[in-house]
PDB file of C-alpha atoms in Angstrom:
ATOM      1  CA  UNK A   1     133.938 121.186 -16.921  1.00  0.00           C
ATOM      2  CA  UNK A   2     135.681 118.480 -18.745  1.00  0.00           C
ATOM      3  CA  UNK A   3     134.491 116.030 -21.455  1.00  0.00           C
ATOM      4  CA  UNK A   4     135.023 112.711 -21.841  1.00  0.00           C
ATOM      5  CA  UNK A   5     135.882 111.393 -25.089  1.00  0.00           C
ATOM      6  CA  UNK A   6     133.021 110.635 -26.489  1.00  0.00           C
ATOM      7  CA  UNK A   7     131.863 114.043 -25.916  1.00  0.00           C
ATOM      8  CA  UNK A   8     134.765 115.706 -27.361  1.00  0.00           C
ATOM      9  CA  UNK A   9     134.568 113.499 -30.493  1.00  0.00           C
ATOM     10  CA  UNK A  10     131.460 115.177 -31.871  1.00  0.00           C
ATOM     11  CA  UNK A  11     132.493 118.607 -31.116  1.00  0.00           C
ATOM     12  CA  UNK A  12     136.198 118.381 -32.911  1.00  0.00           C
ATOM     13  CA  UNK A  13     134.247 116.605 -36.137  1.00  0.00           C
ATOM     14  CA  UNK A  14     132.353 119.816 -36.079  1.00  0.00           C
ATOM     15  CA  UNK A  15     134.800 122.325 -35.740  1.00  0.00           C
ATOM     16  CA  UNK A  16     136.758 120.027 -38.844  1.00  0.00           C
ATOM     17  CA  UNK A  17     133.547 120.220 -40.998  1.00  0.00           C
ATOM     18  CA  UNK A  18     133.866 123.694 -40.450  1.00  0.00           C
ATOM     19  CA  UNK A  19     137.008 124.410 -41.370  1.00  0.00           C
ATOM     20  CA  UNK A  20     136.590 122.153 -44.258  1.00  0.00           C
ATOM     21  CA  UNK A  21     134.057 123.997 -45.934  1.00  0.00           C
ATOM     22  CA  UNK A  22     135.644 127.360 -45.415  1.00  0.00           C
ATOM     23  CA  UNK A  23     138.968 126.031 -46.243  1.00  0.00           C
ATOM     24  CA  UNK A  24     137.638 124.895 -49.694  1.00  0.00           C
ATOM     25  CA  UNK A  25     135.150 127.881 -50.345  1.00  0.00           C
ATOM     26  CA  UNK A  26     138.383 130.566 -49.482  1.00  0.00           C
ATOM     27  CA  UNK A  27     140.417 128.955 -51.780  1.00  0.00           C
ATOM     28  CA  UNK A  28     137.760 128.517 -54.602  1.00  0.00           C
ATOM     29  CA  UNK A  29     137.999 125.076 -54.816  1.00  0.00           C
ATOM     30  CA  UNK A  30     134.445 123.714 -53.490  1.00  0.00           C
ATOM     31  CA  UNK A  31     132.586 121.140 -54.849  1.00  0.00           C
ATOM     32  CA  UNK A  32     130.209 118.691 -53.216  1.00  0.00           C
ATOM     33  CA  UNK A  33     132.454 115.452 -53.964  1.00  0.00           C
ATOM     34  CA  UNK A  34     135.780 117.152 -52.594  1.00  0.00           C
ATOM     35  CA  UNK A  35     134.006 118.473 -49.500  1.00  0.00           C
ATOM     36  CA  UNK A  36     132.625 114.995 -48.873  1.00  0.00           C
ATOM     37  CA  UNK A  37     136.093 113.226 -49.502  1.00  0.00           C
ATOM     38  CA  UNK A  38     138.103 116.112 -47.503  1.00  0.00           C
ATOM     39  CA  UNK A  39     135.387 115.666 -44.464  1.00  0.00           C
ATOM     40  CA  UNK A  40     135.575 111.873 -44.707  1.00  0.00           C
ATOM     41  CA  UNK A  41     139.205 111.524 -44.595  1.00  0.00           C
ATOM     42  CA  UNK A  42     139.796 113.807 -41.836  1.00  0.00           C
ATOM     43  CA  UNK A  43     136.494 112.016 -39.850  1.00  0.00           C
ATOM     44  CA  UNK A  44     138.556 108.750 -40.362  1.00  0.00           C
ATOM     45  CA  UNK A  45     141.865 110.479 -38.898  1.00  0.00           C
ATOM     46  CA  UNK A  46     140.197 111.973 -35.905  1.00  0.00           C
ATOM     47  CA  UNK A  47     138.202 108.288 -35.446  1.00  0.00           C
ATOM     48  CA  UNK A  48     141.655 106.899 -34.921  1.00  0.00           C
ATOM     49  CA  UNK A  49     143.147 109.577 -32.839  1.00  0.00           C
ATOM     50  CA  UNK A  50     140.434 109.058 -30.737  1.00  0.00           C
ATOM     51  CA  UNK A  51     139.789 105.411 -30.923  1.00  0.00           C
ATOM     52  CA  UNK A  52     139.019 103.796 -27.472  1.00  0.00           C
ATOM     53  CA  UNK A  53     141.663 100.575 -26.177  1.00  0.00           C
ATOM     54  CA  UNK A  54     138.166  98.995 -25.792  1.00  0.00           C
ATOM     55  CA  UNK A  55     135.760  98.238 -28.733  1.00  0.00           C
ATOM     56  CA  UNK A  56     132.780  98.274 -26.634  1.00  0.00           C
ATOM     57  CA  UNK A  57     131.991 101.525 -26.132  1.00  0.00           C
ATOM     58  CA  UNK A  58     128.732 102.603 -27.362  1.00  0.00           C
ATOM     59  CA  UNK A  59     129.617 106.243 -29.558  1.00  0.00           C
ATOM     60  CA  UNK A  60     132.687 104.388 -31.075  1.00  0.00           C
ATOM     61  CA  UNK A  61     129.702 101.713 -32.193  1.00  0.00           C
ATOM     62  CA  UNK A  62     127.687 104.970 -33.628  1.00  0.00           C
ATOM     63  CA  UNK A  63     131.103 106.000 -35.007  1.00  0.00           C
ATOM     64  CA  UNK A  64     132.278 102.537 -37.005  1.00  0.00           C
ATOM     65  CA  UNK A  65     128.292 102.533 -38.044  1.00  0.00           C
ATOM     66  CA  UNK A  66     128.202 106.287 -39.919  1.00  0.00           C
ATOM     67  CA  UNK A  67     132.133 105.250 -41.236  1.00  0.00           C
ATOM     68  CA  UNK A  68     130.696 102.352 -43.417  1.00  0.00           C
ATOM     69  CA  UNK A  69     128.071 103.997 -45.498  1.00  0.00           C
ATOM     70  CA  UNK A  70     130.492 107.066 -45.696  1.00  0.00           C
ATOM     71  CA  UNK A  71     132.933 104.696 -47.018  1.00  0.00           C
ATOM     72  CA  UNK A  72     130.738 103.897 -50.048  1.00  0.00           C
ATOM     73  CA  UNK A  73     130.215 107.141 -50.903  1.00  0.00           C
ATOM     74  CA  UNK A  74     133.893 107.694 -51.276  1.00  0.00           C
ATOM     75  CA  UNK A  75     134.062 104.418 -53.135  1.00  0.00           C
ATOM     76  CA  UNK A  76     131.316 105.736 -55.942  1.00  0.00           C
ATOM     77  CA  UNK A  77     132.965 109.254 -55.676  1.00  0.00           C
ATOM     78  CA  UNK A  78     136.526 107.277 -56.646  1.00  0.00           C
ATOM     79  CA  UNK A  79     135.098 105.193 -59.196  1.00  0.00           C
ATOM     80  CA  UNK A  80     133.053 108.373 -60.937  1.00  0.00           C
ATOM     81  CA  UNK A  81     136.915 110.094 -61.111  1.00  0.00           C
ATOM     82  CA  UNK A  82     138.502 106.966 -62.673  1.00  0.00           C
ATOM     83  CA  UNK A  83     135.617 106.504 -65.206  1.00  0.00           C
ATOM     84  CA  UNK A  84     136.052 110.141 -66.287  1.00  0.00           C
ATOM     85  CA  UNK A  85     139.506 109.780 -66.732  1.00  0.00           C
ATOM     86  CA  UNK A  86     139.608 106.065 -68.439  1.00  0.00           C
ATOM     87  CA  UNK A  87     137.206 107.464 -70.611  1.00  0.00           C
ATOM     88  CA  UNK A  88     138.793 110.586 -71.727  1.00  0.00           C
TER      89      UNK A  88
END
């Protein structure tokens, strides 16, 4: 049995979610921001490893539509850190 690639798309974002969260947990280091921007970067890197010559597929669609609200999360997450810092 062999999946296309839109099949195998949502099974490797699992198994990175995965590895994610026990990646951060084992070394002590989870919180709900760095999961989120840890997840989000490495959704964006598998989006472009698996990004399709054509645009008109329907999952990439689904895919580009979850990356833009996920992309201003990270943007609040980055401008909660700065404040922090700026501010002392």
């Amino acid at each position: 049995m062999s999946l296309t690639r839109g099949q195998l798309v949502p099974v490797v974002v699992a198994v990175w979610l995965g590895i994610a969260y026990g990646l951060l947990v084992f070394i002590g280091a989870y919180t709900v921001e760095l999961y989120f921007t840890v997840s989000f970067i490495g959704f964006l890197v598998i989006g472009f490893l698996f990004a399709p010559p054509q645009t008109s597929r329907r999952w990439w669609s689904l895919f580009r539509l979850v990356t833009v609200p996920a992309l201003l999360v990270f943007g609040y997450i980055v401008f909660q850190r700065i404040m922090a810092v700026v501010q002392g």
